[in-house]
Coordinates of C-alpha atoms in Angstrom, one line a residue:
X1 CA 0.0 0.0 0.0
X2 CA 1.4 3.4 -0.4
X3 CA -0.4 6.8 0.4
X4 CA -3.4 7.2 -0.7
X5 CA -5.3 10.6 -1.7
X6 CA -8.3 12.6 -0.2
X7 CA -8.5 13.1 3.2
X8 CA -8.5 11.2 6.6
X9 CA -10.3 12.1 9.6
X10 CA -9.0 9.3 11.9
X11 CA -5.9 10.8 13.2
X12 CA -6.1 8.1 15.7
X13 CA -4.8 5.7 13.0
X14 CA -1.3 7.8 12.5
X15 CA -2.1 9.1 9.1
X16 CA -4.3 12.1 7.8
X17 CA -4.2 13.6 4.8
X18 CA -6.3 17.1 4.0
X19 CA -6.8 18.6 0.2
X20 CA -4.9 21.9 -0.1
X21 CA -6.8 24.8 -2.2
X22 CA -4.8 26.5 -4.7
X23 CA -4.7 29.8 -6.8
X24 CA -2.2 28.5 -8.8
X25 CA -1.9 28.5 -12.3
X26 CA -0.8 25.5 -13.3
X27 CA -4.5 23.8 -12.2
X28 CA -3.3 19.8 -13.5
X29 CA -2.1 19.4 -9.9
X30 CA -3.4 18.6 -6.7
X31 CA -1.4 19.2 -3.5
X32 CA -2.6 18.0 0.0
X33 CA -0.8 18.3 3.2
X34 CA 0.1 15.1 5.0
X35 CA 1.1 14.0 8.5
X36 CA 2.0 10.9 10.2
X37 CA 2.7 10.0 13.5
X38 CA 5.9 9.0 14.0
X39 CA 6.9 9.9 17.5
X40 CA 10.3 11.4 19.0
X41 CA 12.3 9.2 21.4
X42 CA 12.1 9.2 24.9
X43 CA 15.4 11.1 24.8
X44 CA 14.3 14.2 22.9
X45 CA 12.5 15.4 25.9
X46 CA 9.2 17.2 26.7
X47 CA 7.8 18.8 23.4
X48 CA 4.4 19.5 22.3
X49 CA 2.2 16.4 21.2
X50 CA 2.2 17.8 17.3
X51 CA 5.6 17.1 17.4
X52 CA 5.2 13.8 17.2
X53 CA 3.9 14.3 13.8
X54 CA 6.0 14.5 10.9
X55 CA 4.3 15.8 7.7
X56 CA 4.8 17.0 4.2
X57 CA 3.1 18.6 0.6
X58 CA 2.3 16.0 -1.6
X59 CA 1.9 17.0 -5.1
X60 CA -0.1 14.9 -7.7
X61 CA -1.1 15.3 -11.2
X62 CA -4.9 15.4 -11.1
X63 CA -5.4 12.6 -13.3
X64 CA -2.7 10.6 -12.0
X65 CA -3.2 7.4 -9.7
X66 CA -4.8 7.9 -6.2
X67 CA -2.6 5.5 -4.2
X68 CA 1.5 7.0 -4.5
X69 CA 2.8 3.0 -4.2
X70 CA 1.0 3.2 -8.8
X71 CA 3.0 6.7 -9.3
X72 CA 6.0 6.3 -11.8
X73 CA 7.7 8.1 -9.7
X74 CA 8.3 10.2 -6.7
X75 CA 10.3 13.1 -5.7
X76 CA 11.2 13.2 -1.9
X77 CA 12.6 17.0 -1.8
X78 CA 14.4 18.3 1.7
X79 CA 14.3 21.9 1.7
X80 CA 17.2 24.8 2.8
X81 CA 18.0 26.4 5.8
X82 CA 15.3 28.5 7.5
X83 CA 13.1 26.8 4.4
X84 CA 10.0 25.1 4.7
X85 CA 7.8 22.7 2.3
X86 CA 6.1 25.4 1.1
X87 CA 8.8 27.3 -1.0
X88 CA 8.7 24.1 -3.2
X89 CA 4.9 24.9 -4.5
X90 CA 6.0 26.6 -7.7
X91 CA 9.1 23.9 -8.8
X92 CA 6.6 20.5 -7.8
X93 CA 3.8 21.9 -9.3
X94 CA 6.1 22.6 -12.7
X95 CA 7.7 19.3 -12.5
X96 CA 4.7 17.1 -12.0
X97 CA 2.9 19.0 -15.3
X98 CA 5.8 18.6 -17.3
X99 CA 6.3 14.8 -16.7
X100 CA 1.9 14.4 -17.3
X101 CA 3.2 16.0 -20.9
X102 CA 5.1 13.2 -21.4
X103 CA 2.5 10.6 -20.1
X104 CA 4.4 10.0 -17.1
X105 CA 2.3 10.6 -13.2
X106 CA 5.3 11.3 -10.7
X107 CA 4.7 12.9 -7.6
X108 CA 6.7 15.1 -5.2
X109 CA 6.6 15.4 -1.7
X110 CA 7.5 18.7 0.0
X111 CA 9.5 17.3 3.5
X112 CA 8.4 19.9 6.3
X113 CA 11.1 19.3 9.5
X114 CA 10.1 18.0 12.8
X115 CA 10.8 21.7 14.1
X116 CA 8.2 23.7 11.9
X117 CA 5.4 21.7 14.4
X118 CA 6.0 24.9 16.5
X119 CA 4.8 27.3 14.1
X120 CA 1.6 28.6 14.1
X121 CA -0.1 29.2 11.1
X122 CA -3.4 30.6 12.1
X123 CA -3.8 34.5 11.8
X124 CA -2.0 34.0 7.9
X125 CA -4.8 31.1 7.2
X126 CA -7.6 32.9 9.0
X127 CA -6.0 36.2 7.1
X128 CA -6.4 34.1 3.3
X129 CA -9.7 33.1 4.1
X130 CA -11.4 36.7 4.9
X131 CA -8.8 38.2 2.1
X132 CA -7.7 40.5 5.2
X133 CA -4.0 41.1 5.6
X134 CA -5.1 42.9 9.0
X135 CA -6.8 39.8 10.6
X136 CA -3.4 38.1 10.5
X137 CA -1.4 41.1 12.1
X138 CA -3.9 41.1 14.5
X139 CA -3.8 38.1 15.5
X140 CA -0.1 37.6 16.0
X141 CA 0.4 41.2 17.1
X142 CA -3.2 42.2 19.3
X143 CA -4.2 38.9 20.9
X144 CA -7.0 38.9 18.5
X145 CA -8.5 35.3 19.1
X146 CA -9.5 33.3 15.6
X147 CA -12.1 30.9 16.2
X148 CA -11.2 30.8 20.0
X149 CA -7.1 30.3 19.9
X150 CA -4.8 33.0 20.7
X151 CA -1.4 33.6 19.5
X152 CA 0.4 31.9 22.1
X153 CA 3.8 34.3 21.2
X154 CA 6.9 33.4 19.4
X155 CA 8.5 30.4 21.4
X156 CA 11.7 31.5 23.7
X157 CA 15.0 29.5 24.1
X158 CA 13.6 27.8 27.3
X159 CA 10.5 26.6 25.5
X160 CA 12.9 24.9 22.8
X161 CA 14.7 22.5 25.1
X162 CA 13.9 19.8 23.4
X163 CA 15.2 21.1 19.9
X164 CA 19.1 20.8 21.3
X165 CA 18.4 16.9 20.8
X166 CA 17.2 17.2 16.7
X167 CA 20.0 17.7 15.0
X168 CA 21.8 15.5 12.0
X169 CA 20.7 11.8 13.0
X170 CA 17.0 12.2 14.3
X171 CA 16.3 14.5 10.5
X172 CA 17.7 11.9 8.3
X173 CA 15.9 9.4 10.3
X174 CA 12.7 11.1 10.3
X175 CA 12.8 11.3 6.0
X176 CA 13.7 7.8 6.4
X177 CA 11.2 6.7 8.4
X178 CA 8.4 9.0 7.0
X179 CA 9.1 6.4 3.6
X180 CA 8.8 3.6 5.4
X181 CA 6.0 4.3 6.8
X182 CA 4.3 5.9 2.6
X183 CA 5.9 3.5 0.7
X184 CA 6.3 0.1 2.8
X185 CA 7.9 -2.0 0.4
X186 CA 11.7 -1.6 0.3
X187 CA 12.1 -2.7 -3.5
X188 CA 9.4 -0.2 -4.7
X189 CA 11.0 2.8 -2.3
X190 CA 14.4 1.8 -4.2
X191 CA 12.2 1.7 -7.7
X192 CA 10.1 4.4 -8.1
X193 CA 12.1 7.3 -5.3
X194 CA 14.4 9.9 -5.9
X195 CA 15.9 11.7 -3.1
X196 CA 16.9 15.4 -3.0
X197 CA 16.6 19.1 -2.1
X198 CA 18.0 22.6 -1.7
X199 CA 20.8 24.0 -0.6
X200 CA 21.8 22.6 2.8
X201 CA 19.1 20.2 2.0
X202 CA 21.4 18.5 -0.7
X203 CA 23.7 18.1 2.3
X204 CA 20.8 16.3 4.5
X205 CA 20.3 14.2 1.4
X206 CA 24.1 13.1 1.3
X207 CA 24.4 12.0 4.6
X208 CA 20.7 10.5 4.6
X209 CA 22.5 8.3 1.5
X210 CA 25.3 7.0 3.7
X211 CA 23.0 6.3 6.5
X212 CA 22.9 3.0 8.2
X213 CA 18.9 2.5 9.9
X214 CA 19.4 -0.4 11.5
X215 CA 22.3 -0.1 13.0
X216 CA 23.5 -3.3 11.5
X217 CA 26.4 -1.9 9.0
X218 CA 26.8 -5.1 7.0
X219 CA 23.1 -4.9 5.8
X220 CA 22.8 -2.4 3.6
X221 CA 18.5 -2.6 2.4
X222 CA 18.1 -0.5 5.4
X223 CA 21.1 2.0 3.8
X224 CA 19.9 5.6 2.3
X225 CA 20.6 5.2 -0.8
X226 CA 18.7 2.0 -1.1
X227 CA 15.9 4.2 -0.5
X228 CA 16.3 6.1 -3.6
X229 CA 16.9 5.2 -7.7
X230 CA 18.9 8.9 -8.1
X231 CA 19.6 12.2 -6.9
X232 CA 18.7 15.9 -7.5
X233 CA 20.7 19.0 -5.9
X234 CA 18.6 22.2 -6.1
X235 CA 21.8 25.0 -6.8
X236 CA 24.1 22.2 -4.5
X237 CA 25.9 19.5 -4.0
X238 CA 24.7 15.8 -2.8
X239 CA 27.9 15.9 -0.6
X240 CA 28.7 15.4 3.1
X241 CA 30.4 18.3 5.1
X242 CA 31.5 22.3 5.0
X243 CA 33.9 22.7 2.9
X244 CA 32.9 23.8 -0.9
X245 CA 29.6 24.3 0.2
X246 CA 28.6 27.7 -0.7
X247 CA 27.8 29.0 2.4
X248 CA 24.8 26.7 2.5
X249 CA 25.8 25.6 5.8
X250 CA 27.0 28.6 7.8
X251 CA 29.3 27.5 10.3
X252 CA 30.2 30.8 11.2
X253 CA 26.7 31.4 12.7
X254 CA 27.9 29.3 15.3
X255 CA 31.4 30.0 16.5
X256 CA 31.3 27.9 19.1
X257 CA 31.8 24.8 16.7
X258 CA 35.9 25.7 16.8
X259 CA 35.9 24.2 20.6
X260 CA 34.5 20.8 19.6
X261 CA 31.4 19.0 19.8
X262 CA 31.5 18.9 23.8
X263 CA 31.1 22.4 24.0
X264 CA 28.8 22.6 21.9
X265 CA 26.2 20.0 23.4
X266 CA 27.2 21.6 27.1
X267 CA 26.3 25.2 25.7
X268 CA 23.1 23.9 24.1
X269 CA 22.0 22.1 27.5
X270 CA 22.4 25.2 29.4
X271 CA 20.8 27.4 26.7
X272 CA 24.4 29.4 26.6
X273 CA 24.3 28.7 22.5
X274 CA 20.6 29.4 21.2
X275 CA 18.9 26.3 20.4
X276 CA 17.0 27.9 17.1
X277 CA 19.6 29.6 14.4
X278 CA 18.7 33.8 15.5
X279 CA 19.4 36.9 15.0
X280 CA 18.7 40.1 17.1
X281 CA 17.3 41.3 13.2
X282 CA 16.4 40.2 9.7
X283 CA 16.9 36.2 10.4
X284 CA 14.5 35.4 13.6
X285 CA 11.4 33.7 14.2
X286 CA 9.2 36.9 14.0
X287 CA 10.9 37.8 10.7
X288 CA 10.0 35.0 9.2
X289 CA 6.8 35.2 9.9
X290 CA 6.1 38.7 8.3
X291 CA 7.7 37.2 5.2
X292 CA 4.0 35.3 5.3
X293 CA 2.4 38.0 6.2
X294 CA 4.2 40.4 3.3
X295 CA 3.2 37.2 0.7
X296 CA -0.4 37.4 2.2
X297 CA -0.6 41.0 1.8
X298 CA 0.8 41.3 -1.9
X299 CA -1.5 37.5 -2.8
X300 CA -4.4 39.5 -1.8
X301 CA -4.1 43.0 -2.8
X302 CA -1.3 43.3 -4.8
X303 CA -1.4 47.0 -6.1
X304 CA -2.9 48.3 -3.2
X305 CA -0.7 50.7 -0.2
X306 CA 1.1 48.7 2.1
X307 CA 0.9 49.7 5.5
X308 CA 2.8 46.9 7.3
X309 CA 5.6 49.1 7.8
X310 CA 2.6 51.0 10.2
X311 CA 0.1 48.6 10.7
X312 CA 2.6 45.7 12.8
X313 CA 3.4 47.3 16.2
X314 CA 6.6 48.8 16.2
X315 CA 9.9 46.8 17.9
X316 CA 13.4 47.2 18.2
X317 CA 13.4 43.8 15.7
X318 CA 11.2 45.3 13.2
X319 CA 13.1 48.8 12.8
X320 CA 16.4 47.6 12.7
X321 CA 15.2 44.8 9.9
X322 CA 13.8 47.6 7.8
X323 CA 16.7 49.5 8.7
X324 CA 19.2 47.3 7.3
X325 CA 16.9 46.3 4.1
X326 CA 15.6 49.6 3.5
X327 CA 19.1 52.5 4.0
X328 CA 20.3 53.7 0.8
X329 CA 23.5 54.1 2.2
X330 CA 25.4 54.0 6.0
X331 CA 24.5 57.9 6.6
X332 CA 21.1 56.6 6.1
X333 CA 21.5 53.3 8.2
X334 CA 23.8 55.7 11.3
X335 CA 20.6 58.7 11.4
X336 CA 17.8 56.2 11.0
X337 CA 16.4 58.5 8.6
X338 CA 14.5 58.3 6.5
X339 CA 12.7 55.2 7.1
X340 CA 10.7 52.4 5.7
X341 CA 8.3 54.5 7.0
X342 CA 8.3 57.3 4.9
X343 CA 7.9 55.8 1.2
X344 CA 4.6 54.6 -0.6
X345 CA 4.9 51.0 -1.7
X346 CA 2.1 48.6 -2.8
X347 CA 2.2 45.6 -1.0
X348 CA 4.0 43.7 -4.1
X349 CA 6.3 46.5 -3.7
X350 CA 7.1 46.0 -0.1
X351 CA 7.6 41.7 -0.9
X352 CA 10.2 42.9 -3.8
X353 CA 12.1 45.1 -1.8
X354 CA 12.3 42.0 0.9
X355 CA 12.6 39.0 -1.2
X356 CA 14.3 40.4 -4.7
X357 CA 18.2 39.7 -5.8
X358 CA 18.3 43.8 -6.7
X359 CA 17.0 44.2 -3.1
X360 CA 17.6 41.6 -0.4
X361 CA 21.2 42.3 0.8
X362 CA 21.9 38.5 1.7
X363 CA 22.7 36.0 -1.3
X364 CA 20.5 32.8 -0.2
X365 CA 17.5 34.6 0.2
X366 CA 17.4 36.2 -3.4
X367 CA 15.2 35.6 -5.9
X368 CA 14.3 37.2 -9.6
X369 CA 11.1 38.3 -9.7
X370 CA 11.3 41.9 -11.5
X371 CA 12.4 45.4 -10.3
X372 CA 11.5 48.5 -8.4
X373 CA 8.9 51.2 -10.5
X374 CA 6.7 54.2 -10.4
X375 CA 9.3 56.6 -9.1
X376 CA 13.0 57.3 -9.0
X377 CA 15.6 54.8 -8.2
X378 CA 19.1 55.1 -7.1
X379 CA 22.0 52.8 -6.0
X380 CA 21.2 51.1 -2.5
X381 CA 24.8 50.7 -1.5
X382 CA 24.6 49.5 2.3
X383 CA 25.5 47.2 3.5
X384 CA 28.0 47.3 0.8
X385 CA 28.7 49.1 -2.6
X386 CA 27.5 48.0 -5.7
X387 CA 31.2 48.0 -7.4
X388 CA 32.2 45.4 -5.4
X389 CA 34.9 44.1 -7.6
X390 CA 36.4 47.4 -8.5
X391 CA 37.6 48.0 -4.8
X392 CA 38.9 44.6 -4.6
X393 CA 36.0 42.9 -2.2
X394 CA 34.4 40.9 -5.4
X395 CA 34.6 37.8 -2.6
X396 CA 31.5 39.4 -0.7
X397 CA 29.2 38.5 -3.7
X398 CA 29.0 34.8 -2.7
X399 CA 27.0 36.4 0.5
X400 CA 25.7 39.5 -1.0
X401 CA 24.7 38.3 -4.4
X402 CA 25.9 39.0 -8.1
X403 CA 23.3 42.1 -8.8
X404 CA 23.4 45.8 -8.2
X405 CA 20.9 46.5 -5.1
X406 CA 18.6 49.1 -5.3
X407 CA 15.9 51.5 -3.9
X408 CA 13.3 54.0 -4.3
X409 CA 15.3 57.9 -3.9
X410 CA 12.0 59.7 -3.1
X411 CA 11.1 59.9 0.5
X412 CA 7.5 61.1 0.7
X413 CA 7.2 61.1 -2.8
X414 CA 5.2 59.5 -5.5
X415 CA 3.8 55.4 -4.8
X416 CA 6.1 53.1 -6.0
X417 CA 4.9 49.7 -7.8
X418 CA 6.7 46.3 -8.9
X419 CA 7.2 45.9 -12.3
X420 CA 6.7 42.0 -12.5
X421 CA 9.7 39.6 -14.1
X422 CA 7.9 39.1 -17.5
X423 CA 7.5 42.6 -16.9
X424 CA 11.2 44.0 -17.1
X425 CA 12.4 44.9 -21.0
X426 CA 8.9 45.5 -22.2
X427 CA 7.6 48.8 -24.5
X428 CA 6.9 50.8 -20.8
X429 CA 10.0 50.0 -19.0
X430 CA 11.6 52.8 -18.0
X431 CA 14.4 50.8 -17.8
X432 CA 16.2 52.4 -14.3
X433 CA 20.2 52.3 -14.7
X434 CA 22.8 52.7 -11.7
X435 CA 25.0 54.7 -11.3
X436 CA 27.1 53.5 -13.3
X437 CA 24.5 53.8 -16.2
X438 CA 23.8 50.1 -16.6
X439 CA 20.6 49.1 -16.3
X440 CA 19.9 47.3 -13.2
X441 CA 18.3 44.5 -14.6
X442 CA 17.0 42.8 -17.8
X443 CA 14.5 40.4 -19.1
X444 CA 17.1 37.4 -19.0
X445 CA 17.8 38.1 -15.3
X446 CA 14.1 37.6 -14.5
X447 CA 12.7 34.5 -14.1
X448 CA 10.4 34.9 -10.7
X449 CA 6.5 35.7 -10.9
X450 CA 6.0 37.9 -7.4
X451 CA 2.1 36.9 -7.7
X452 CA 3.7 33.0 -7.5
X453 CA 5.8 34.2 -4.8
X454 CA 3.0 35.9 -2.9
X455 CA 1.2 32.8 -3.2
X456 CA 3.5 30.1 -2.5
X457 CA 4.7 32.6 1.1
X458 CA 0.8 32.6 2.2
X459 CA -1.1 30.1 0.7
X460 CA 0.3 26.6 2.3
X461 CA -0.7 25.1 5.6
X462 CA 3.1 24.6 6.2
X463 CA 4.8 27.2 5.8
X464 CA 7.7 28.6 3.1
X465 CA 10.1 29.6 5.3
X466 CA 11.5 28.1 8.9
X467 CA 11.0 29.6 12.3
X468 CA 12.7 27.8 14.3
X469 CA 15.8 25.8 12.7
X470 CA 17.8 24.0 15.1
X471 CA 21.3 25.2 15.5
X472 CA 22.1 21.5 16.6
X473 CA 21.8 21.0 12.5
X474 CA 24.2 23.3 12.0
X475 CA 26.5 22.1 14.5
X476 CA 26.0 18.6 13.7
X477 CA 27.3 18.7 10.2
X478 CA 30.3 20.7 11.5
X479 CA 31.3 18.2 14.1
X480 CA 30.0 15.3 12.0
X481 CA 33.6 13.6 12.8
X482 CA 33.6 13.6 16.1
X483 CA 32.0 10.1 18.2
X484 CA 28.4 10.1 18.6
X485 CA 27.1 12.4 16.3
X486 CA 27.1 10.8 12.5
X487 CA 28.6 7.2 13.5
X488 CA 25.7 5.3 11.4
X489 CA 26.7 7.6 8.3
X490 CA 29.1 4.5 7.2
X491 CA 28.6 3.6 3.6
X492 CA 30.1 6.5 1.6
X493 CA 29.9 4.4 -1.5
X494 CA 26.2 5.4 -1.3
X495 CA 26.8 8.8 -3.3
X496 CA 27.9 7.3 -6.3
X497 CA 25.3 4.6 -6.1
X498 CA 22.7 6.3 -8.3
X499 CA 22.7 8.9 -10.8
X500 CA 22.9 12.6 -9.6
X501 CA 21.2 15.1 -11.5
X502 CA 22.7 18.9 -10.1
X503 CA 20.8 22.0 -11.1
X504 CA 22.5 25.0 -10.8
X505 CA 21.1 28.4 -10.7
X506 CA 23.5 30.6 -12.7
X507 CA 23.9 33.6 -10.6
X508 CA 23.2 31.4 -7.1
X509 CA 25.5 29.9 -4.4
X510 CA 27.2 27.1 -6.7
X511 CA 26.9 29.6 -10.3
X512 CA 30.4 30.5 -10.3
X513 CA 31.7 27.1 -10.4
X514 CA 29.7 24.6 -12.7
X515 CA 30.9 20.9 -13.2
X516 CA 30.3 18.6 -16.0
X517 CA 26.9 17.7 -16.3
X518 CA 25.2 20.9 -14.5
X519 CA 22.2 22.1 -15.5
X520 CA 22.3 26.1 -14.9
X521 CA 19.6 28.1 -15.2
X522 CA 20.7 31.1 -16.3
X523 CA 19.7 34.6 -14.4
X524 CA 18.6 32.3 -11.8
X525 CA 19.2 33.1 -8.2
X526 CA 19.4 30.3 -5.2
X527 CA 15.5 31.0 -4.3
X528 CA 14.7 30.7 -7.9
X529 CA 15.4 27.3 -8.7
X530 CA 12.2 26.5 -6.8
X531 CA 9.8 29.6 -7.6
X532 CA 10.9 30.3 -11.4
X533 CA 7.0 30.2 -13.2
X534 CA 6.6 27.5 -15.9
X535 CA 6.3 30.6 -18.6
X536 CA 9.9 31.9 -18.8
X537 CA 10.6 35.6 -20.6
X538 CA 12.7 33.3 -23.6
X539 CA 9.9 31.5 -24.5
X540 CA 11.7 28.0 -23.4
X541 CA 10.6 25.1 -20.9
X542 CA 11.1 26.4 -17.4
X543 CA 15.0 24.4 -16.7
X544 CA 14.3 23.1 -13.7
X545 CA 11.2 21.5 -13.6
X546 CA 11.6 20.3 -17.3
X547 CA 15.0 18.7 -16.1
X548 CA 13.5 17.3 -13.0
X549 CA 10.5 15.7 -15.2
X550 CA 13.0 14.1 -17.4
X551 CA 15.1 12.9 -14.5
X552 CA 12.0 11.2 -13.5
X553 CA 11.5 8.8 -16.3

């Protein structure tokens, strides 16, 4: 038996599965959201019951088989730091049409981690269903009850005790039992499953290959990669470790690592080192929840005023985020002025500035989806100058990204609007230019729909992004040599066992150096690979998906 479609009420049974409604456009797919109960060990601790759940998107064709065991295929996709299953709604749905073109039925399953049971999806769901943005903000931010729950606040430290025990071994185990438990046989898991993900999830996916589950190391059916037939990397590598990784698993988040895995666990016992991956700004639990709430905003009303910047009660993590994403320059960032406050955006406007590669100062958040309009635009050089490589600092681009930043140049001025990707290079652009006078952007560079975006950041019942990622991940992979912490991942021969297929987005975290045998999507930043829409500005097949679908054969 393998999963079967529609849902199920009896949770009792370890198993529901619930139909997810879609706005997308590619309608030839349904998605429903899974969980099954597969409970934590006694040694994780005291958590909260639905952590005992692990769950995940499934993604069918509509006309495809109801039970996953008759699929051709399936894609079992882990996602990227601070990334949740929801940020692979735009590449699964893509994949699974292409491969129905081709008479093919795969399916792909959208892993959610064992941490993302603390988030708390519903003000943004309660928000989507009475199309008001406000609704959510009040519920997370004015202990505005929805249907008799209350926003029990953002977990602390000391709530999270139980995260410093899910690191490395209890994530590969939980994809490896969530199979199991889908897909029973062994012989049709090694058949019909391919095993893969994004950016630190093509790491997960390495070590989950080497992985003995049985703890016997001379049987090897129980081994990872006799789970899967192949292997994708989503601009990655399916390789174990730090080094030549791209920043995809940043170990300088957590200098503590340099004093060996001792330390560490001590640190995390005592709640010294933080037991989620934080920041006192931009990368925290809050933050990444008004990345939902920007989506929800710009899905429902996308040329209207945003007022977020107003509407969410102000806080020393909220100005200093728009502070550092919103300052032209560092007179602007030192003053505080002016702010975030004092421009007109719409609300796709406001998810550009967050989300886009001419925007977003940080490399792996970046994606294409078009460029700043309605107004004047100048060079956003903080937190560092767009001529990077002419003052010798070129290296900062794997962090910052490849593309000039920008930003609108007229506080209190006229309201500025998003020119979408398909947009950018049409008869109207104005096309904007830095300083420099080259234009910011062009059609080839954009390959992100922001309505898809919008969409895919609001619309899931697990989320896109991560709250609460536990640093013990982090750490794990860092000390995996030392006793105790990867000691099952024995059979290395496992990487080579099947066929790899590595797509690369060109200007993403691995586009400077391609290997034979890469598939690069070029213009493509590292969030692109899973939100680029199925209509591309060249006229071609979207790369990815229509890589993927052939992969699946």
């Amino acid at each position: 038996m393998g999963a079967a479609a529609g849902p199920v009420s009896a949770q009792e049974a370890g198993r529901s599965e619930t139909p997810v409604a879609s706005g997308s456009p590619v309608t030839d797919v349904s998605e429903s959201v899974v969980r099954v109960k597969v409970p934590l060990p006694a040694s994780a601790g005291p958590h909260p019951q639905a952590c005992d759940w692990l769950s995940y998107l499934r993604f069918r064709h509509k006309d495809g088989p109801a039970a996953s065991a008759d699929a051709d295929k399936i894609l079992i996709a882990q996602p990227g730091i601070l990334e949740g299953a929801g940020a692979f709604d735009s590449v699964a749905r893509n994949t699974v049409s292409a491969a129905a073109k081709s008479g093919r039925h795969i399916e792909f399953w959208a892993l959610d981690r064992r941490s993302n049971c603390l988030e708390d999806r519903t003000g943004i769901e309660a928000g989507l269903t009475a199309k008001d943005v406000h609704l959510a903000v009040d519920y997370y931010y004015r202990q505005k009850a929805v249907d008799g729950r209350e926003f029990a606040g953002y977990q602390s430290n000391d709530q999270v005790k139980w995260l410093q025990n899910v690191g490395l071994e209890q994530t590969v185990r939980d994809q490896y039992d969530l199979m199991a438990r889908e897909l029973p046989d062994q012989a049709a898991r090694k058949r019909k499953m391919l095993c893969g993900g994004h950016s630190l999830g093509g790491v997960l996916t390495a070590y989950f290959a080497e992985w003995d589950f049985d703890g016997d190391h001379a049987t090897t059916g129980d081994a990872g990669y006799n789970q899967c037939s192949g292997y994708f990397a989503l601009d990655t590598r399916i390789a174990t470790g730090l080094p030549g990784m791209g920043g995809q698993v940043p170990e300088e988040w957590v200098p503590i690592v340099e004093f060996g895995a001792g330390a560490v666990q001590a640190g995390l016992e005592t709640g010294v080192v933080p037991r989620t991956l934080s920041a006192p700004a931009v990368i925290n639990t809050e933050t990444m929840n008004l990345l939902g709430i920007a989506g929800l905003a710009a899905n429902l009303d996308p040329g209207g005023l945003s007022d977020l910047a107003t509407y969410v009660p102000s806080s020393s993590n909220t100005d200093m985020t728009y502070r550092v994403l919103f300052s032209k320059d560092y007179p602007t960032f030192l003053k505080g002025s002016p702010t975030v406050k004092d421009f007109r955006f719409t609300n796709a406007a406001a998810l550009g500035g967050l989300l886009d590669d001419n925007s977003e100062p940080l490399a792996f958040m970046q994606a294409s989806v078009g460029f700043w309009d309605g107004g004047k635009i100048v060079d956003k050089e903080f937190p560092a100058p767009n001529n990077l490589d002419e003052i010798g600092l070129g290296g900062l681009s794997r962090l910052l990204g490849t593309d000039k930043k920008a930003i609108p140049g007229e506080p209190g001025g006229p309201l500025y609007t998003w020119r979408n990707y398909d947009r950018v290079g049409a008869p109207d652009d104005p096309v904007h230019t830095s300083k420099d006078g080259t234009p910011f952007t062009s059609a080839g560079k954009e390959v992100t729909d922001i309505a898809e975006l919008a969409r895919s950041l609001s619309e899931h019942p697990l989320d896109f992004t991560e709250h609460y990622f536990p640093t013990k991940m982090i750490t794990d992979i860092a000390l995996a040599g030392a006793p105790g912490i990867a000691d099952d991942a024995v059979h290395e021969d496992g990487l080579t066992a099947n066929p790899t297929l590595n797509l690369e987005a060109g200007a993403g975290l691995r586009g400077g150096d391609p290997q034979p045998g890469d598939v690069v999507a070029p213009g493509y930043q590292h969030i692109d690979v899973l939100t680029a829409s199925a209509v591309q500005n060249d006229g071609r097949p979207e790369p990815v998906s229509a890589s993927l679908a052939a992969f699946a054969r």
